[in-house]
Structure formats: C-alpha cells, structure tokens
C-alpha cells in the first residue's frame, strides 16, 4: 500500500514536469496579449512550420475591465469568473485556436490565475469582460459563484490585509497580494471550482498551465488542485498524459519561501536565469561570459528537470515582478538576440521566448510611468490584430521577437540538437565563448570589445555549413556566412565585435 501511495505521488508529480512537446519540438513562445484569432493564424502560418513547441497565452477567463480608454494589461490578472471571454476573444475563438494549433503540433499553455479574484477596490457592477456582475465590498462573484466565505481574509494577520513582509510565510500566502481578493484554497469548494475551470480547458485540448502567483498559495493546496486534474485530451495527446504545470515562483534568494517547496508539483520559473544572464551579457559587476562554463545548477539554479527558463517575461520587461535592471528585453535588441541565442543553445531547462508589444515608455526618476500600457488597441479599447509585413516582421506595434530571424533559427537549432550533451567548450577567459551540442550543433559568441579570430573543434561532420544567425539555408544556398568544417571537425571563425550580431551558429541541418 505504502509503495502504491509513493508511486501515485511521484508518478503524478513528475509527470507534470513534461511539456508534451510534439514532433521533436523544444521551445515555448509567450504571445503576450495576443487575440485568439491571431494565435490560431500564427500557429498555422509560422509556429507550426518553424518548429515551435507551444504557446503560453494570456489568461483566457473573464477579467475586470478598468476604465475606458485606460485598460491596463494587468486587468487580466484580476479574474471575475471562469467564463472564457476575455480581451483576447470569445469561447468559440478560443476553441478554434486550440484545435488549429494542436492540429499543426503546437501546444497551448494557459496562464491560470487561481490565487485571487480582482482587487479589493474593484467596486460593483458589470465592468467585466463577459459582463458578469460582481461586488468587491461583499466579495460576491456570482459568475463562479464565490461569496465572502470563499476568501482568506480571516486568516490574514496584517493590519492592512495585504502582504506587508515577504519574510513571513503565512502572510505571503494568506494575505492579499497587492490588494487582490485572496481565495481560500484550503476549502474543498474553492478547490473544486478552480479544478473545474482547469479541467474545462484540459478537455478542450490545452497541454498545461503556467500557474500564476504560486508563492502566494500553499503547496499542499496546489497539490490537491493538481491531483483533481484530468489527463490531456487523447485527440492530440497519448493516453494518461498529465497536464504540464509550470509555476510562477519568484525566488532570487533571501525570502521565507523558496522555489524548492514547489518543484515536486511541477516545473518552476527560474528567475535567477534571466537576471544573471543579463548581468553577464551586460558585463556588470565584473561578470564575464567565460564564467558561464558551469551555467545551470553550477550557478545555484534549481535542478535542470525542474526549471522553466526565460530571458525576460511580461512583468520584468516593464519593471514589475522581479529581476531588476539587468533584465535584457527587445529594447536592447542586439544583446537580447545573443542572450536568447545562448539560452536556446544551452541544454538547461524548458525554454520560453518572450513575444512583446511596444509601448511608449516614460521614465520618471528611473520608473516607467507607462508600465501599465495595454496592447496595441483601437479607440474602443479592443485589441488590434497582428498584421504581418512583407518581410515577415509584425506591424502595428507588435514586436514579435519570435519572428526575428536569429531567434526563430535558434528555436530550430534547439530542436536539431535536442538530447545532445554540451561539448567542446572553448573560451578566451573573457567574453568570447563557444560550445557544441554533441555532433549536432555549435555556437560561438563574441561579446568582447575586440575581434574573435580562432580555429575550434566543433564536433560536427566535415562539410560547409550555413550560419543561421547572419542568414540561413534556403534550398542549397546560404544567405549568411559560410563555415567550413574540416575532416577533424575543426572550423575557423571570425566574428567582429562590430558585427550586427556578434555570434555564429551552425547545426546538422544547416549543412549545405
Ligand atoms: C494592479 C496594480 C496594483 C493594485 C492591484 C489591484 O498595479 O497597484 O493594487 O492591481 O487593484 C499584475 C501586475 C500588478 C497588478 C496585478 C493585478 O504586475 O501590478 O496589480 O497584475 O492587476 C509578486 C508576486 C508575483 C507577481 C508579481 C507581479 O510574487 O506572483 O508580484 N507576478 C504575477 C504576474 C503578474 C500579476 C500577478 C502575479 C497578479 O506575473 O503579472 O500582477 O496576478 C519581490 C517578491 C516577488 C514579488 C515582487 C513584486 O521581488 O520576491 O514575489 O512578486 O517583489 O512585488 C528584488 C528581490 C525580489 C523582489 C524584488 C522587488 O529583486 O530580489 O525577490 O526586489 O521588490
């Protein structure tokens, strides 16, 4: 019996670490604030053909609508009910997206906001994305329904009712995060409602969840909710597949709650990854790229099999959440391409690429006063479509980092080298490094203030390869630099520090 319990516990939990990527795919893209119809089109015209493994979508459930035309992006982190109509579209559009993406091998991961409902000052009325009425002073959400019984306030011991001190476990989990009404997840009824919402999504065909604000929920409560979840829909996934779970826990060290309390339940966002790699590529605090020789656990990150990694996310690219000023975003495009390239080449973790929209930044005393700005919108507040330009970039303020050639091609690189160990490390004891992935791929970075000119062992078979950073292989032609690998696997690399992209990457399928 004991063995059986152990088996079910471990069997269940470790299964939730698997993203269930299809067709040898390896990377997730966060299409932040995209509409469902645009995601469906993007799966068919771009993500499927280019080998992306999945999309993290913005929360699909009903949320508060704040002002007109104010509508900050973060209104979607204030649930009103679990009905599937949101700024991104209707339930029918949502279903259509899941079907279209699944049919081209691209998984959908839902951003699940289950720690709380809207802010305490949300008021009364039906200013919500499906028009459900609610009243925050009575804590009444008939759209679910939740009533005042279903919230944690009686457990919270702070004067304000909000979290005041992150070094006290109980208040982080029982009080309100920035005044958001905190759900009582120890209650069977609340657990049931949350699981019902997530199961509806699983049955529709999603592959898993980014679970928002996990630090603010007790691991035991989450374990109970996850334990109630259905297996994935067998139209697209093998039978008995558990949903992929990746939990947002910000752990940069020094707080009462650490990510290790959650790793048995699913993967956890490794926030140290982007913060540290940002410091390295910016060369702050004496950091050098050569110090990443033991990148991963060697840098104090969580075990590889538990980590979900990213260079920036929707919070820290605009000063929310955590990570600080070292975070490298699309605003620093040259460094961003290199850092994302490094992440995708390196074997550690399940990788997520950010895809953003541009907003007008307005720094006052170092803080961006426009950090609230929502996605490109029409005058009635509805989100604009994502138009595709003739050169395949996106228009109307959508940045589409995932469509930048260097980043798309590195997503393909990661697929090609999947399963191969890190090999043939080289460095100049400064900011020039190179490494391979077995006999499948090789990458060289020059982040120094001088040129790189060196002959290296690549581990690749002899032949001429097309560099997928300066160009790519098209038919049997290479639109970028060509790299010649000799019979001893050696190749000569020249990278000027003044190059638009001072890195070079080749792989088995970029061979001419
Ligand atoms: C909005 C308004 C609020 C208003 C509220 C309710 O901005 O003024 O009170 O509505 O009306 C997003 C936005 C929020 C927004 C919210 C709801 O970011 O601005 O509030 O929607 O609309 C903590 C959580 C983490 C959370 C992060 C933003 O732990 O879970 O805050 N992220 C998720 C989402 C996010 C969303 C929510 C959660 C809520 O990704 O988009 O909020 O659903 C420390 C702690 C972290 C903590 C940060 C920020 O970080 O460790 O746990 O994150 O502080 O409070 C150093 C430390 C580092 C520390 C950091 C900052 O770097 O090493 O650990 O300093 O102090």
XYZ file of C-alpha atoms and ligand atoms in Angstrom:
578
model
C 0.000 0.000 0.000
C 2.769 2.408 1.004
C 4.572 1.645 -2.230
C 1.404 2.319 -4.193
C 0.921 5.693 -2.486
C 4.541 6.623 -3.192
C 4.142 5.521 -6.789
C 0.993 7.584 -7.336
C 2.502 10.628 -5.632
C 5.737 10.577 -7.619
C 4.109 9.240 -10.743
C 1.628 12.100 -10.748
C 4.003 14.861 -9.836
C 6.955 14.072 -12.087
C 4.603 13.569 -14.984
C 3.571 17.196 -14.587
C 7.144 18.294 -15.480
C 6.732 17.099 -19.066
C 5.626 19.764 -21.605
C 4.378 17.057 -24.017
C 6.035 18.740 -26.968
C 5.303 17.013 -30.258
C 7.489 16.190 -33.278
C 10.828 16.832 -31.514
C 9.948 20.410 -30.602
C 11.573 22.155 -27.648
C 10.557 25.786 -27.100
C 7.570 27.796 -25.873
C 6.715 31.326 -27.002
C 4.658 33.682 -24.832
C 2.340 35.554 -27.194
C 1.563 38.199 -24.589
C -1.885 39.789 -25.032
C -2.436 38.327 -28.499
C -6.009 37.658 -29.637
C -7.045 34.024 -30.113
C -7.706 34.503 -33.851
C -4.177 35.851 -34.323
C -2.639 32.977 -32.353
C -4.581 30.452 -34.433
C -3.273 32.073 -37.627
C 0.263 32.273 -36.225
C 0.244 28.559 -35.364
C -0.705 27.652 -38.917
C 1.424 30.121 -40.864
C 4.526 30.337 -38.650
C 4.831 28.436 -35.345
C 3.914 25.032 -36.775
C 6.208 25.256 -39.829
C 9.107 26.735 -37.799
C 9.014 24.040 -35.123
C 7.774 25.902 -32.053
C 6.584 23.508 -29.344
C 3.922 25.617 -27.693
C 2.383 28.972 -26.885
C 1.807 30.490 -23.468
C -1.362 32.549 -23.808
C -2.692 35.390 -21.665
C -5.374 34.438 -19.106
C -8.481 33.313 -21.054
C -11.028 33.756 -18.255
C -13.338 36.699 -17.562
C -11.465 39.650 -16.038
C -12.202 43.118 -14.756
C -12.319 45.962 -17.309
C -10.677 49.074 -15.930
C -11.693 52.386 -17.397
C -12.071 53.487 -20.914
C -9.665 54.013 -22.562
C -7.304 53.141 -19.676
C -7.438 49.311 -19.836
C -4.042 48.335 -18.403
C -2.598 44.959 -19.479
C -2.735 43.818 -15.870
C -6.550 43.894 -15.708
C -6.319 40.313 -16.991
C -4.709 39.273 -13.704
C -7.958 40.247 -11.938
C -10.474 37.425 -12.511
C -14.229 37.990 -12.264
C -15.272 34.467 -13.274
C -14.008 31.414 -15.157
C -16.121 32.097 -18.243
C -13.939 32.020 -21.336
C -14.384 35.518 -22.723
C -11.544 37.969 -22.363
C -9.772 40.785 -24.120
C -8.283 38.096 -26.397
C -11.634 36.829 -27.632
C -14.672 34.618 -27.165
C -15.011 30.983 -26.160
C -15.647 29.941 -29.763
C -12.497 31.722 -30.915
C -10.619 30.082 -28.036
C -11.774 26.599 -29.055
C -10.914 27.256 -32.682
C -7.396 28.364 -31.684
C -6.787 25.222 -29.629
C -7.910 22.987 -32.469
C -5.888 24.807 -35.113
C -2.714 24.959 -33.026
C -2.963 21.339 -31.895
C -3.516 20.203 -35.462
C -0.157 21.676 -36.500
C 1.674 20.251 -33.462
C 1.755 23.443 -31.364
C 0.653 23.114 -27.724
C -1.334 25.726 -25.828
C -0.406 26.524 -22.213
C -2.877 28.631 -20.259
C -1.854 31.315 -17.779
C -4.046 30.232 -14.846
C -4.860 32.950 -12.294
C -6.226 30.943 -9.349
C -4.734 32.635 -6.278
C -7.185 35.519 -6.231
C -10.039 37.397 -7.853
C -9.915 41.138 -8.665
C -8.586 43.933 -6.453
C -10.498 44.888 -3.316
C -11.251 48.302 -4.801
C -12.779 46.806 -7.952
C -16.213 48.113 -6.988
C -19.648 46.921 -8.010
C -21.146 46.448 -11.453
C -20.584 44.573 -14.635
C -17.399 46.224 -15.856
C -16.039 42.794 -16.747
C -15.073 41.137 -19.994
C -18.207 38.915 -20.257
C -20.452 41.352 -18.452
C -20.812 39.307 -15.246
C -21.922 41.395 -12.278
C -19.711 41.453 -9.164
C -19.312 43.348 -5.913
C -15.926 43.537 -4.203
C -17.056 45.027 -0.885
C -19.385 41.998 -0.451
C -16.815 39.689 -2.108
C -19.614 38.470 -4.308
C -18.761 36.875 -7.667
C -21.972 35.151 -8.857
C -20.320 34.319 -12.193
C -18.379 31.497 -10.436
C -20.111 31.695 -7.851
C -17.843 32.767 -4.953
C -19.084 34.596 -1.881
C -17.389 36.120 1.164
C -16.966 32.591 2.650
C -14.505 31.724 -0.071
C -11.773 34.213 0.769
C -8.837 34.160 3.162
C -9.237 37.473 4.965
C -9.958 35.918 8.380
C -6.621 34.061 8.182
C -4.565 37.151 7.380
C -2.928 38.865 10.346
C -1.531 42.050 8.825
C -3.071 45.439 9.626
C -3.767 46.297 6.002
C -4.960 42.834 4.957
C -2.257 42.932 2.284
C 1.113 41.196 2.200
C 3.468 43.558 4.018
C 6.554 41.433 4.563
C 7.894 38.728 2.263
C 9.919 37.192 5.066
C 6.734 35.919 6.740
C 5.411 32.804 5.077
C 1.896 32.996 6.453
C 1.204 36.499 5.288
C 2.639 35.841 1.838
C 0.116 33.010 1.454
C -2.880 34.120 3.499
C -2.962 37.871 2.863
C -3.777 39.811 -0.272
C -1.119 40.243 -2.969
C -1.341 43.953 -3.922
C -4.922 44.041 -2.540
C -6.181 41.208 -4.786
C -9.003 39.283 -3.033
C -7.263 36.110 -1.850
C -9.092 32.837 -2.465
C -9.326 30.274 0.362
C -7.763 27.355 -1.479
C -7.893 25.167 1.615
C -11.685 24.979 1.082
C -12.960 21.986 -0.818
C -15.487 24.181 -2.635
C -12.846 26.619 -3.904
C -10.504 23.791 -4.924
C -13.403 22.244 -6.802
C -14.235 25.435 -8.700
C -10.618 26.021 -9.670
C -10.192 22.407 -10.807
C -13.464 22.601 -12.769
C -12.095 25.631 -14.651
C -8.761 23.963 -15.393
C -10.449 20.701 -16.403
C -12.678 22.508 -18.859
C -9.513 23.832 -20.524
C -7.837 20.413 -20.475
C -10.879 18.813 -22.067
C -10.812 21.474 -24.795
C -7.227 20.407 -25.590
C -4.740 22.612 -23.743
C -1.441 20.906 -22.842
C -0.850 22.571 -19.495
C -0.647 25.677 -17.364
C 1.575 28.490 -16.221
C 0.185 28.852 -12.718
C 0.275 32.490 -11.624
C 1.471 33.663 -8.188
C 2.250 30.202 -6.745
C 4.367 31.708 -3.963
C 1.081 33.013 -2.602
C -0.546 29.590 -2.396
C 0.300 26.719 -0.024
C 1.984 23.815 -1.857
C -0.466 21.389 -0.192
C -3.443 23.285 -1.627
C -1.896 23.268 -5.084
C -1.157 19.563 -4.813
C -4.816 18.946 -4.075
C -5.983 21.005 -7.061
C -3.447 19.426 -9.447
C -4.489 15.988 -8.198
C -8.031 16.687 -9.420
C -6.966 17.488 -12.963
C -7.923 15.288 -15.888
C -5.409 13.706 -18.218
C -4.856 15.513 -21.518
C -7.301 15.181 -24.389
C -6.465 11.981 -26.316
C -7.448 13.567 -29.635
C -3.970 15.101 -29.564
C -2.015 13.535 -26.677
C -1.103 9.964 -25.678
C -3.451 8.463 -23.105
C -2.552 9.045 -19.435
C -0.624 12.266 -20.237
C -0.706 14.601 -17.244
C -1.036 18.362 -17.857
C 2.287 20.229 -17.907
C 2.494 22.513 -14.878
C 4.939 25.397 -14.574
C 4.556 27.517 -11.504
C 5.417 31.174 -11.156
C 7.501 31.455 -8.004
C 9.904 34.386 -7.890
C 12.912 33.201 -5.907
C 16.029 35.321 -6.167
C 17.045 34.177 -2.704
C 16.680 35.791 0.703
C 12.940 35.272 1.320
C 10.950 32.908 3.554
C 9.565 30.966 0.605
C 11.809 29.198 -1.877
C 11.138 27.571 -5.221
C 12.218 24.197 -3.805
C 8.876 23.958 -1.977
C 7.123 23.608 -5.346
C 9.430 21.535 -7.561
C 7.792 18.210 -6.691
C 4.478 19.513 -8.087
C 5.667 20.611 -11.498
C 8.310 22.855 -13.017
C 9.043 26.273 -11.550
C 10.051 29.521 -13.245
C 13.797 30.046 -12.610
C 14.006 33.838 -12.218
C 17.737 33.752 -11.459
C 18.382 32.652 -15.047
C 17.431 35.882 -16.842
C 18.649 38.116 -14.022
C 22.128 36.511 -14.020
C 22.492 36.081 -17.778
C 21.502 39.733 -18.146
C 24.289 40.722 -15.765
C 26.743 38.549 -17.714
C 25.885 39.911 -21.177
C 25.883 43.474 -19.832
C 29.268 42.771 -18.178
C 28.105 44.278 -14.906
C 29.744 43.571 -11.540
C 32.826 42.083 -13.234
C 30.829 39.257 -14.822
C 32.235 37.602 -17.949
C 30.693 35.186 -20.410
C 33.522 32.707 -19.726
C 32.203 32.284 -16.189
C 29.157 30.525 -17.657
C 31.252 27.386 -18.232
C 29.162 25.752 -15.467
C 25.892 27.533 -16.376
C 22.846 25.882 -14.801
C 22.947 24.142 -11.414
C 26.552 25.320 -11.085
C 25.193 28.854 -10.733
C 22.851 27.868 -7.921
C 19.811 27.322 -10.130
C 17.260 24.607 -9.359
C 17.810 21.116 -10.845
C 17.563 21.068 -14.646
C 14.458 18.859 -14.747
C 12.503 21.347 -12.625
C 13.265 24.600 -14.408
C 11.337 26.747 -16.859
C 13.734 29.432 -18.138
C 13.442 32.748 -19.982
C 15.444 35.902 -20.590
C 12.592 38.307 -19.774
C 8.884 37.997 -19.039
C 5.808 40.215 -19.300
C 6.442 41.598 -15.793
C 10.159 42.221 -15.633
C 10.378 43.689 -19.138
C 8.471 46.683 -17.696
C 9.711 46.821 -14.091
C 7.014 44.613 -12.491
C 7.799 41.405 -10.619
C 11.479 40.863 -10.065
C 14.829 40.677 -11.792
C 15.801 44.317 -11.784
C 17.579 46.414 -14.354
C 19.849 43.633 -15.611
C 16.941 42.018 -17.490
C 17.564 42.174 -21.262
C 14.489 42.908 -23.373
C 13.730 43.691 -27.007
C 14.582 47.324 -26.235
C 18.252 46.134 -26.196
C 17.811 44.102 -29.344
C 21.451 43.193 -30.041
C 22.013 41.842 -26.517
C 18.553 40.278 -26.479
C 19.262 38.183 -29.567
C 22.551 36.988 -28.047
C 21.064 36.152 -24.644
C 18.074 34.323 -26.152
C 20.509 32.563 -28.513
C 22.602 31.451 -25.552
C 19.533 30.148 -23.716
C 18.279 28.205 -26.726
C 21.693 26.686 -27.425
C 22.245 25.619 -23.816
C 20.687 22.334 -22.615
C 19.424 23.613 -19.222
C 15.660 23.855 -18.617
C 12.494 24.118 -20.672
C 12.853 27.393 -22.591
C 10.335 30.183 -23.135
C 10.805 33.023 -25.632
C 9.037 36.339 -24.977
C 6.959 37.999 -27.720
C 6.037 41.549 -26.799
C 4.287 44.692 -27.939
C 5.913 48.120 -27.943
C 4.638 50.887 -25.677
C 5.670 54.474 -25.147
C 7.981 54.424 -22.161
C 8.067 57.430 -19.864
C 10.774 57.258 -17.227
C 10.375 59.491 -14.191
C 13.121 59.023 -11.584
C 14.013 55.656 -13.095
C 10.447 54.304 -13.060
C 8.428 53.869 -16.233
C 5.160 55.710 -15.627
C 3.678 53.900 -18.627
C 4.387 50.385 -17.346
C 0.606 49.776 -17.300
C 0.025 50.314 -21.034
C -2.033 47.612 -22.664
C -1.563 46.041 -26.106
C -1.982 47.978 -29.372
C -5.675 48.880 -29.294
C -8.440 50.515 -31.266
C -10.172 53.591 -29.889
C -12.962 51.425 -28.409
C -10.355 49.544 -26.356
C -10.401 46.341 -28.389
C -7.022 44.763 -29.098
C -5.641 45.285 -32.595
C -4.906 42.319 -34.870
C -1.266 41.393 -35.543
C -0.549 42.337 -39.170
C 2.346 40.571 -40.922
C 4.610 42.770 -43.077
C 6.031 41.575 -46.412
C 9.408 40.964 -44.714
C 7.663 38.659 -42.205
C 8.015 41.068 -39.268
C 4.903 42.270 -37.439
C 3.247 45.684 -37.707
C 1.114 47.966 -35.526
C 3.430 47.885 -32.513
C 3.686 44.111 -32.151
C 7.385 43.308 -31.690
C 7.261 39.581 -32.485
C 10.729 38.730 -31.183
C 9.935 35.108 -32.052
C 9.920 36.114 -35.729
C 13.357 37.746 -35.617
C 15.458 35.509 -37.870
C 18.155 34.971 -35.241
C 15.623 33.851 -32.627
C 13.459 31.678 -34.912
C 16.585 29.969 -36.216
C 17.833 29.302 -32.693
C 14.482 27.680 -31.842
C 15.168 25.354 -34.785
C 18.771 24.868 -33.546
C 17.412 23.712 -30.161
C 15.188 21.144 -31.878
C 18.087 19.862 -34.003
C 20.474 19.420 -31.033
C 17.836 18.096 -28.635
C 19.137 15.338 -26.357
C 22.820 16.061 -27.102
C 25.162 16.974 -24.253
C 27.078 20.233 -24.022
C 30.503 19.615 -25.603
C 33.705 21.213 -26.930
C 33.571 24.238 -24.623
C 36.053 26.982 -25.570
C 36.649 30.409 -24.066
C 39.222 33.216 -24.185
C 38.942 33.807 -20.417
C 36.846 36.830 -21.181
C 33.658 37.328 -23.195
C 34.335 35.069 -26.143
C 32.952 31.571 -25.688
C 31.902 28.665 -27.865
C 30.243 25.351 -27.214
C 28.687 22.474 -29.102
C 25.891 20.010 -28.611
C 27.427 16.646 -29.429
C 27.793 16.236 -33.186
C 24.613 18.215 -33.977
C 25.375 21.885 -33.451
C 27.960 24.521 -32.495
C 27.717 28.166 -31.428
C 30.323 30.925 -30.966
C 29.788 34.256 -29.138
C 31.932 37.388 -29.235
C 30.779 39.787 -26.522
C 34.254 41.330 -26.154
C 35.390 44.733 -27.372
C 37.745 43.123 -29.875
C 37.506 40.750 -32.807
C 37.399 36.993 -32.498
C 39.588 35.009 -34.880
C 40.065 31.381 -33.914
C 40.014 27.776 -35.126
C 37.909 25.455 -32.956
C 36.862 21.856 -32.627
C 33.146 21.832 -33.427
C 32.313 18.137 -33.079
C 30.459 18.331 -36.423
C 30.952 16.205 -39.531
C 33.096 17.775 -42.251
C 31.358 19.997 -44.771
C 30.196 23.530 -45.418
C 27.596 24.912 -43.033
C 25.389 27.963 -43.237
C 25.469 30.308 -40.245
C 21.859 30.642 -39.106
C 22.461 33.985 -37.358
C 23.742 36.154 -40.246
C 21.417 34.334 -42.651
C 20.038 30.896 -43.256
C 19.990 27.951 -45.603
C 17.471 28.404 -48.392
C 17.354 25.386 -50.674
C 21.030 24.692 -51.205
C 22.017 28.345 -50.889
C 23.233 30.175 -47.798
C 22.141 33.789 -47.291
C 24.678 34.320 -44.483
C 28.272 33.452 -43.605
C 29.577 30.033 -44.612
C 31.608 27.939 -42.174
C 33.894 25.151 -43.401
C 34.350 22.200 -41.050
C 37.372 20.022 -41.942
C 37.879 16.254 -41.596
C 38.980 16.751 -37.974
C 35.798 18.660 -37.102
C 37.764 21.915 -36.927
C 36.479 25.196 -38.316
C 37.744 28.758 -38.491
C 35.563 31.530 -37.037
C 35.940 35.283 -37.470
C 33.483 37.491 -35.622
C 33.967 41.231 -35.429
C 32.680 42.851 -32.268
C 31.143 45.436 -34.605
C 29.007 42.830 -36.397
C 25.286 43.452 -36.222
C 25.004 40.113 -34.419
C 28.373 39.071 -32.987
C 27.630 35.367 -32.812
C 27.603 32.423 -35.226
C 25.628 29.170 -35.035
C 25.665 26.088 -37.253
C 23.881 22.758 -36.984
C 23.460 19.423 -38.742
C 20.523 20.696 -40.796
C 22.226 23.925 -41.860
C 24.837 21.892 -43.744
C 24.894 22.790 -47.418
C -2.546 46.106 -10.028
C -1.934 47.399 -9.525
C -1.849 47.382 -8.014
C -3.248 47.150 -7.422
C -3.783 45.839 -7.973
C -5.189 45.527 -7.508
O -0.647 47.560 -10.095
O -1.364 48.643 -7.575
O -3.162 47.073 -6.018
O -3.807 45.905 -9.412
O -6.055 46.529 -7.897
C -0.077 42.091 -12.382
C 0.652 43.407 -12.211
C 0.220 44.122 -10.941
C -1.288 44.271 -10.926
C -1.865 42.867 -10.944
C -3.381 42.824 -10.888
O 2.045 43.162 -12.163
O 0.814 45.432 -10.968
O -1.685 44.980 -9.750
O -1.465 42.237 -12.194
O -3.924 43.544 -11.931
C 4.898 39.484 -6.806
C 4.273 38.086 -6.932
C 4.225 37.586 -8.341
C 3.622 38.627 -9.298
C 4.449 39.896 -9.151
C 3.944 40.998 -10.059
O 5.000 37.168 -6.103
O 3.428 36.427 -8.358
O 4.365 40.348 -7.788
N 3.539 38.131 -10.672
C 2.259 37.579 -11.201
C 2.002 38.020 -12.625
C 1.694 39.496 -12.667
C 0.409 39.768 -11.911
C 0.205 38.908 -10.744
C 1.079 37.900 -10.387
C -1.081 39.013 -10.026
O 3.070 37.654 -13.430
O 1.593 39.990 -13.973
O 0.405 41.142 -11.440
O -1.973 38.122 -10.705
C 9.564 40.584 -4.614
C 8.978 39.189 -4.419
C 8.087 38.758 -5.533
C 7.073 39.842 -5.875
C 7.861 41.127 -6.228
C 6.947 42.271 -6.627
O 10.602 40.566 -5.568
O 10.026 38.245 -4.322
O 7.405 37.588 -5.143
O 6.305 39.414 -6.999
O 8.604 41.518 -5.080
O 6.165 42.640 -5.532
C 14.460 42.226 -5.537
C 14.207 40.878 -4.818
C 12.945 40.255 -5.365
C 11.818 41.203 -5.154
C 12.139 42.446 -5.959
C 11.048 43.505 -5.953
O 14.812 41.999 -6.899
O 15.325 40.019 -5.005
O 12.695 38.991 -4.768
O 13.338 43.054 -5.474
O 10.868 44.004 -4.649
